[in-house]
Amino acid sequence: AALRSCRYACRRLYFRQDFQLASGLAVIINFFLYVVECQLQPPSDSDYETALYYFDIFFLAIFAAELLINLTATFAREFVLDLWNWFDCFIFLNSLVYFSLQQSGSN
């Protein structure tokens, strides 16, 4: 009963228009921050690099939460059949790989 209640709450949240708009806005903002970071190439230990580092962590958390809510709301079959979910996974994995490469010192 608790799992069903959680799934129902996630489903109500996930399919709200404002939640979908916020998720899309997060993707767009993350993309622009990525472009800014690539263009500026801030020096190590600069305030810009520190700020961008925390933005990376913030957006990784947002994307992970959105995927978890989505998966809870739709379960596996419905999740896999929706191509937008593939896009969400791509965005999340891309962000995760980029963040990991930054942490390892690779560019």
PDB file of C-alpha atoms in Angstrom:
ATOM      1  CA  ALA A   1       0.000   0.000   0.000  1.00  0.00           C
ATOM      2  CA  ALA A   2       2.866   2.389   0.786  1.00  0.00           C
ATOM      3  CA  LEU A   3       4.549   1.702  -2.563  1.00  0.00           C
ATOM      4  CA  ARG A   4       1.277   2.235  -4.404  1.00  0.00           C
ATOM      5  CA  SER A   5       0.750   5.517  -2.534  1.00  0.00           C
ATOM      6  CA  CYS A   6       4.296   6.656  -3.347  1.00  0.00           C
ATOM      7  CA  ARG A   7       3.871   5.694  -6.992  1.00  0.00           C
ATOM      8  CA  TYR A   8       0.572   7.578  -7.179  1.00  0.00           C
ATOM      9  CA  ALA A   9       2.140  10.711  -5.629  1.00  0.00           C
ATOM     10  CA  CYS A  10       5.082  10.523  -8.047  1.00  0.00           C
ATOM     11  CA  ARG A  11       2.719  10.023 -10.962  1.00  0.00           C
ATOM     12  CA  ARG A  12       0.656  13.079  -9.993  1.00  0.00           C
ATOM     13  CA  LEU A  13       3.831  15.160  -9.642  1.00  0.00           C
ATOM     14  CA  TYR A  14       5.573  13.894 -12.769  1.00  0.00           C
ATOM     15  CA  PHE A  15       2.669  14.516 -15.138  1.00  0.00           C
ATOM     16  CA  ARG A  16       2.015  18.062 -13.925  1.00  0.00           C
ATOM     17  CA  GLN A  17       2.736  20.651 -16.600  1.00  0.00           C
ATOM     18  CA  ASP A  18       4.790  22.836 -14.257  1.00  0.00           C
ATOM     19  CA  PHE A  19       6.993  19.860 -13.328  1.00  0.00           C
ATOM     20  CA  GLN A  20       7.574  19.096 -17.010  1.00  0.00           C
ATOM     21  CA  LEU A  21       8.362  22.748 -17.751  1.00  0.00           C
ATOM     22  CA  ALA A  22      10.779  22.937 -14.814  1.00  0.00           C
ATOM     23  CA  SER A  23      12.531  19.767 -16.012  1.00  0.00           C
ATOM     24  CA  GLY A  24      12.883  21.168 -19.507  1.00  0.00           C
ATOM     25  CA  LEU A  25      14.137  24.473 -18.155  1.00  0.00           C
ATOM     26  CA  ALA A  26      16.769  22.624 -16.105  1.00  0.00           C
ATOM     27  CA  VAL A  27      18.027  20.927 -19.281  1.00  0.00           C
ATOM     28  CA  ILE A  28      18.255  24.263 -21.114  1.00  0.00           C
ATOM     29  CA  ILE A  29      20.017  26.064 -18.249  1.00  0.00           C
ATOM     30  CA  ASN A  30      22.445  23.163 -17.814  1.00  0.00           C
ATOM     31  CA  PHE A  31      23.225  23.275 -21.545  1.00  0.00           C
ATOM     32  CA  PHE A  32      23.962  27.006 -21.460  1.00  0.00           C
ATOM     33  CA  LEU A  33      26.168  26.632 -18.386  1.00  0.00           C
ATOM     34  CA  TYR A  34      28.061  23.895 -20.203  1.00  0.00           C
ATOM     35  CA  VAL A  35      28.574  26.218 -23.202  1.00  0.00           C
ATOM     36  CA  VAL A  36      29.749  29.036 -20.919  1.00  0.00           C
ATOM     37  CA  GLU A  37      32.148  26.684 -19.171  1.00  0.00           C
ATOM     38  CA  CYS A  38      33.581  25.474 -22.493  1.00  0.00           C
ATOM     39  CA  GLN A  39      33.996  29.026 -23.764  1.00  0.00           C
ATOM     40  CA  LEU A  40      35.474  30.524 -20.590  1.00  0.00           C
ATOM     41  CA  GLN A  41      37.628  27.554 -19.635  1.00  0.00           C
ATOM     42  CA  PRO A  42      38.081  29.019 -16.164  1.00  0.00           C
ATOM     43  CA  PRO A  43      41.465  28.535 -14.520  1.00  0.00           C
ATOM     44  CA  SER A  44      41.763  25.945 -11.779  1.00  0.00           C
ATOM     45  CA  ASP A  45      40.761  27.118  -8.320  1.00  0.00           C
ATOM     46  CA  SER A  46      39.030  30.219  -9.687  1.00  0.00           C
ATOM     47  CA  ASP A  47      35.681  31.423  -8.377  1.00  0.00           C
ATOM     48  CA  TYR A  48      34.143  30.646 -11.783  1.00  0.00           C
ATOM     49  CA  GLU A  49      35.346  27.063 -11.690  1.00  0.00           C
ATOM     50  CA  THR A  50      34.040  26.623  -8.155  1.00  0.00           C
ATOM     51  CA  ALA A  51      30.637  28.049  -9.074  1.00  0.00           C
ATOM     52  CA  LEU A  52      30.401  25.846 -12.172  1.00  0.00           C
ATOM     53  CA  TYR A  53      31.404  22.814 -10.090  1.00  0.00           C
ATOM     54  CA  TYR A  54      28.504  23.405  -7.709  1.00  0.00           C
ATOM     55  CA  PHE A  55      26.121  24.005 -10.609  1.00  0.00           C
ATOM     56  CA  ASP A  56      27.208  20.631 -12.043  1.00  0.00           C
ATOM     57  CA  ILE A  57      26.419  18.909  -8.756  1.00  0.00           C
ATOM     58  CA  PHE A  58      23.086  20.737  -8.511  1.00  0.00           C
ATOM     59  CA  PHE A  59      21.980  19.722 -12.005  1.00  0.00           C
ATOM     60  CA  LEU A  60      23.151  16.133 -11.542  1.00  0.00           C
ATOM     61  CA  ALA A  61      20.966  15.955  -8.443  1.00  0.00           C
ATOM     62  CA  ILE A  62      18.018  17.527 -10.308  1.00  0.00           C
ATOM     63  CA  PHE A  63      18.348  15.101 -13.235  1.00  0.00           C
ATOM     64  CA  ALA A  64      18.742  12.086 -10.911  1.00  0.00           C
ATOM     65  CA  ALA A  65      15.656  13.114  -8.913  1.00  0.00           C
ATOM     66  CA  GLU A  66      13.630  13.666 -12.080  1.00  0.00           C
ATOM     67  CA  LEU A  67      14.597  10.221 -13.403  1.00  0.00           C
ATOM     68  CA  LEU A  68      13.785   8.566 -10.088  1.00  0.00           C
ATOM     69  CA  ILE A  69      10.380  10.285  -9.915  1.00  0.00           C
ATOM     70  CA  ASN A  70       9.723   9.331 -13.539  1.00  0.00           C
ATOM     71  CA  LEU A  71      10.707   5.695 -13.033  1.00  0.00           C
ATOM     72  CA  THR A  72       8.608   5.468  -9.870  1.00  0.00           C
ATOM     73  CA  ALA A  73       5.639   7.073 -11.622  1.00  0.00           C
ATOM     74  CA  THR A  74       5.773   4.962 -14.778  1.00  0.00           C
ATOM     75  CA  PHE A  75       7.618   1.756 -13.839  1.00  0.00           C
ATOM     76  CA  ALA A  76       9.878  -0.027 -16.289  1.00  0.00           C
ATOM     77  CA  ARG A  77       7.673  -0.891 -19.272  1.00  0.00           C
ATOM     78  CA  GLU A  78       6.041   2.517 -19.658  1.00  0.00           C
ATOM     79  CA  PHE A  79       9.384   4.203 -18.921  1.00  0.00           C
ATOM     80  CA  VAL A  80      11.279   2.288 -21.627  1.00  0.00           C
ATOM     81  CA  LEU A  81       8.601   2.766 -24.281  1.00  0.00           C
ATOM     82  CA  ASP A  82       8.684   6.567 -24.050  1.00  0.00           C
ATOM     83  CA  LEU A  83      11.483   8.053 -26.193  1.00  0.00           C
ATOM     84  CA  TRP A  84      11.582  11.195 -24.042  1.00  0.00           C
ATOM     85  CA  ASN A  85      12.770   8.983 -21.202  1.00  0.00           C
ATOM     86  CA  TRP A  86      15.646   7.829 -23.395  1.00  0.00           C
ATOM     87  CA  PHE A  87      16.490  11.511 -23.921  1.00  0.00           C
ATOM     88  CA  ASP A  88      16.327  12.133 -20.158  1.00  0.00           C
ATOM     89  CA  CYS A  89      18.668   9.193 -19.566  1.00  0.00           C
ATOM     90  CA  PHE A  90      21.037  10.517 -22.221  1.00  0.00           C
ATOM     91  CA  ILE A  91      21.100  13.965 -20.598  1.00  0.00           C
ATOM     92  CA  PHE A  92      21.710  12.475 -17.156  1.00  0.00           C
ATOM     93  CA  LEU A  93      24.418  10.058 -18.304  1.00  0.00           C
ATOM     94  CA  ASN A  94      26.084  12.781 -20.377  1.00  0.00           C
ATOM     95  CA  SER A  95      26.165  15.064 -17.334  1.00  0.00           C
ATOM     96  CA  LEU A  96      27.443  12.250 -15.125  1.00  0.00           C
ATOM     97  CA  VAL A  97      30.243  11.319 -17.555  1.00  0.00           C
ATOM     98  CA  TYR A  98      31.239  14.960 -18.043  1.00  0.00           C
ATOM     99  CA  PHE A  99      31.324  15.539 -14.282  1.00  0.00           C
ATOM    100  CA  SER A 100      33.357  12.365 -13.739  1.00  0.00           C
ATOM    101  CA  LEU A 101      35.844  13.371 -16.426  1.00  0.00           C
ATOM    102  CA  GLN A 102      36.219  16.783 -14.825  1.00  0.00           C
ATOM    103  CA  GLN A 103      36.901  15.198 -11.451  1.00  0.00           C
ATOM    104  CA  SER A 104      39.526  12.863 -12.919  1.00  0.00           C
ATOM    105  CA  GLY A 105      41.307  15.800 -14.585  1.00  0.00           C
ATOM    106  CA  SER A 106      40.438  14.773 -18.168  1.00  0.00           C
ATOM    107  CA  ASN A 107      39.048  17.348 -20.578  1.00  0.00           C
TER     108      ASN A 107
END
